[in-house]
XYZ file of C-alpha atoms in Angstrom:
248
model
C -172.403 -36.592 25.624
C -170.311 -34.424 28.677
C -168.101 -32.366 26.431
C -171.707 -31.520 24.623
C -173.200 -30.014 27.681
C -169.975 -28.657 28.732
C -170.179 -26.932 25.114
C -174.195 -25.828 25.708
C -173.446 -24.749 29.650
C -170.613 -22.543 27.853
C -172.820 -20.920 25.125
C -175.469 -20.359 27.430
C -173.587 -18.620 29.714
C -171.742 -16.491 26.535
C -175.245 -15.648 25.840
C -176.561 -14.304 29.027
C -173.633 -12.309 29.203
C -173.536 -11.001 26.079
C -177.077 -10.055 26.547
C -176.416 -8.370 29.951
C -173.337 -6.182 27.993
C -176.385 -5.362 25.684
C -178.749 -3.877 28.772
C -176.107 -2.891 30.468
C -174.644 -0.267 27.918
C -177.846 0.571 26.423
C -175.954 0.269 22.889
C -178.534 0.332 19.868
C -179.106 -2.262 17.662
C -176.521 -0.750 14.896
C -173.994 -0.941 17.148
C -174.450 -4.347 19.376
C -177.891 -6.489 18.645
C -178.803 -8.253 21.548
C -178.791 -12.358 20.934
C -182.357 -12.555 19.554
C -181.678 -9.826 17.206
C -179.050 -12.086 15.964
C -181.175 -15.178 16.157
C -183.874 -13.240 14.598
C -181.151 -12.567 11.771
C -180.075 -16.176 11.826
C -183.888 -17.510 10.748
C -184.494 -15.047 8.382
C -181.880 -14.829 6.590
C -180.844 -19.148 6.272
C -180.910 -19.453 2.843
C -177.934 -16.648 2.298
C -176.227 -17.679 4.843
C -176.360 -20.889 4.348
C -175.461 -20.547 0.546
C -172.166 -18.789 1.534
C -171.454 -20.567 4.186
C -170.876 -23.352 1.596
C -168.559 -21.232 -0.036
C -166.496 -20.450 2.751
C -166.086 -24.095 4.282
C -164.955 -25.433 0.427
C -162.852 -22.969 0.621
C -161.882 -24.155 4.118
C -161.193 -27.829 3.409
C -159.541 -27.430 0.566
C -157.216 -24.801 2.101
C -156.430 -27.114 4.813
C -155.807 -30.144 2.674
C -153.550 -29.005 0.136
C -151.871 -27.182 3.058
C -151.569 -30.055 4.838
C -150.194 -31.893 2.193
C -147.534 -29.640 1.260
C -147.313 -28.874 4.816
C -146.394 -33.086 5.306
C -144.297 -33.378 2.342
C -141.984 -30.058 3.210
C -140.928 -31.339 6.226
C -140.207 -34.855 4.943
C -137.934 -32.848 2.560
C -136.345 -30.319 4.872
C -135.695 -33.839 7.129
C -134.038 -35.948 4.340
C -132.558 -34.221 1.961
C -129.641 -31.888 3.499
C -129.410 -28.868 0.859
C -132.944 -28.595 1.169
C -132.515 -28.235 5.125
C -129.976 -25.750 4.503
C -131.097 -23.845 2.545
C -134.690 -23.642 2.608
C -135.553 -23.498 6.306
C -134.270 -20.505 6.996
C -135.724 -19.642 4.394
C -139.324 -20.877 5.252
C -138.376 -19.332 9.355
C -137.683 -15.802 7.538
C -140.935 -15.994 5.231
C -143.203 -16.350 8.567
C -142.172 -12.521 9.598
C -144.542 -11.069 6.185
C -147.767 -10.808 6.910
C -150.168 -12.785 5.203
C -152.672 -10.327 5.399
C -150.593 -8.108 2.707
C -150.224 -11.119 0.672
C -153.902 -10.953 0.421
C -154.337 -8.520 -1.976
C -151.381 -9.548 -4.349
C -153.507 -13.079 -4.738
C -156.511 -11.719 -5.628
C -154.773 -9.979 -8.083
C -152.406 -12.885 -9.606
C -155.484 -15.422 -8.599
C -158.780 -13.378 -9.416
C -161.845 -13.478 -7.349
C -162.573 -16.530 -7.526
C -161.765 -19.276 -5.024
C -158.686 -20.064 -5.985
C -156.928 -16.813 -3.888
C -159.094 -17.894 -1.084
C -157.956 -21.148 -1.218
C -154.251 -19.975 -1.930
C -155.045 -17.961 1.546
C -155.530 -20.716 3.305
C -152.382 -22.884 2.034
C -150.058 -20.045 3.296
C -151.407 -19.578 6.990
C -152.178 -24.171 6.992
C -148.727 -24.776 5.776
C -146.237 -23.473 8.391
C -147.417 -25.198 11.485
C -148.275 -28.533 9.904
C -144.883 -28.081 8.543
C -142.440 -27.411 11.754
C -144.678 -29.409 13.777
C -143.991 -32.503 11.246
C -140.416 -31.427 10.838
C -140.362 -31.321 15.086
C -141.444 -34.504 15.500
C -139.113 -36.342 12.171
C -136.307 -34.807 13.987
C -136.623 -36.633 17.203
C -137.320 -39.419 17.046
C -136.118 -41.595 19.643
C -131.855 -42.895 18.930
C -132.690 -46.056 20.551
C -135.353 -47.113 17.795
C -132.678 -46.044 14.901
C -130.164 -48.078 16.748
C -132.028 -51.169 17.084
C -133.284 -50.498 13.381
C -129.858 -50.022 12.221
C -128.290 -52.640 13.797
C -131.276 -54.861 12.020
C -130.040 -53.475 8.741
C -133.004 -51.678 8.209
C -132.657 -49.431 4.896
C -133.272 -45.247 5.653
C -136.714 -46.093 3.554
C -137.976 -48.751 5.900
C -136.657 -46.480 9.201
C -139.167 -43.809 7.516
C -141.793 -45.372 7.052
C -141.604 -47.375 9.688
C -140.007 -45.510 12.444
C -139.637 -41.770 12.054
C -143.494 -41.166 10.514
C -145.328 -43.355 13.460
C -143.279 -41.772 15.827
C -143.957 -37.691 14.322
C -147.488 -38.256 13.573
C -148.465 -37.000 17.538
C -146.390 -33.900 16.292
C -147.965 -33.545 13.251
C -151.318 -34.270 14.865
C -150.471 -31.252 17.067
C -149.880 -28.962 14.145
C -153.189 -30.155 12.042
C -154.953 -29.171 14.998
C -153.579 -25.767 14.913
C -154.076 -25.312 11.129
C -157.145 -26.511 11.590
C -158.308 -23.708 14.085
C -156.583 -20.970 11.863
C -157.665 -21.808 8.386
C -160.959 -19.783 8.316
C -158.430 -16.531 8.952
C -157.285 -17.301 5.450
C -160.439 -17.635 3.334
C -162.177 -14.686 5.382
C -159.038 -12.561 4.695
C -159.469 -13.252 1.120
C -162.919 -12.897 0.940
C -162.922 -9.402 2.570
C -160.163 -8.267 0.433
C -161.872 -9.050 -2.852
C -164.575 -11.972 -3.451
C -168.192 -12.900 -4.687
C -169.611 -14.791 -2.277
C -168.591 -16.749 0.916
C -169.392 -15.547 4.806
C -166.873 -12.790 4.879
C -167.938 -11.175 1.494
C -171.260 -11.498 3.333
C -170.030 -10.079 6.647
C -168.019 -7.109 4.659
C -171.489 -5.964 2.787
C -173.649 -6.243 5.728
C -171.754 -4.238 7.318
C -171.698 -1.395 4.775
C -174.906 -1.498 4.520
C -175.753 -1.628 8.201
C -176.535 -4.421 8.725
C -175.135 -5.310 11.904
C -178.198 -8.279 13.289
C -176.578 -10.268 9.380
C -172.997 -9.601 9.793
C -173.191 -11.036 13.452
C -175.484 -13.522 12.407
C -172.574 -15.013 9.886
C -170.327 -14.737 12.487
C -172.293 -16.867 14.678
C -172.011 -19.264 11.628
C -168.937 -18.549 11.039
C -167.956 -19.664 14.363
C -170.101 -22.357 14.589
C -168.431 -23.919 11.017
C -164.975 -23.278 12.509
C -165.824 -25.387 15.832
C -167.189 -27.737 14.207
C -164.573 -28.457 12.136
C -162.232 -28.727 14.765
C -163.627 -31.043 16.596
C -164.474 -33.165 13.819
C -160.756 -33.141 12.732
C -159.700 -33.643 16.396
C -161.788 -36.957 16.418
C -160.012 -38.023 13.376
C -156.796 -37.477 14.522
C -157.479 -39.014 17.749
C -158.376 -42.181 16.074
C -155.630 -41.945 13.558
C -153.058 -41.556 16.380
C -154.538 -44.288 18.724
C -151.249 -44.310 20.701
C -150.684 -40.587 21.783
C -152.169 -41.067 25.266
C -153.268 -38.244 26.845
C -152.810 -37.943 30.447
C -154.280 -35.280 31.477
């Protein structure tokens, strides 16, 4: 309840600041529409916004699921297969030097204008933070726990299931939170490059037609959707990792 109240207060403050900037700069509506104009566009184009929001949300959820699964699997392979750690880990780090936005046109060329290229773009963005965080957690298991497990005759498989993975889950949860926050970027950038539906597609076409109020309305829907997804994932992760105590 308190969190919802704080969120409402922050949202109200941002709306007041937005309206104050519009009044102070006297910006024309085609440059910076006010919050009331954007709210009117939200109501007027609600059906169109919901339809495209559904497409973008599906792309984000698919990309998040596939990226998280692939990232967790890659972290396990890198942690437990020494040749993979020696050869693939430097490649994984070096791959982040290539801007993923530059890959978007190639993905659209290979996978088409449908959902596949947007999901692939989201996977590429999500993959690294999950892999890095989970691998870091797996490699930092308490040595005393491992010594105790070895003295009791536990195999590497049992050490992995009962010690390393539970100990690494808080780090993996942090990586998933970061991945959830950046997941919409991949989907929207993919839609900007080439799409037939989605909020990014709608924003691009609204901008071309000088429907700036609709473009801002789509941005508001996207931000609300991203916030809702982040808080939902954060809540699920807190339930899944109850032993991670928040001391702040």
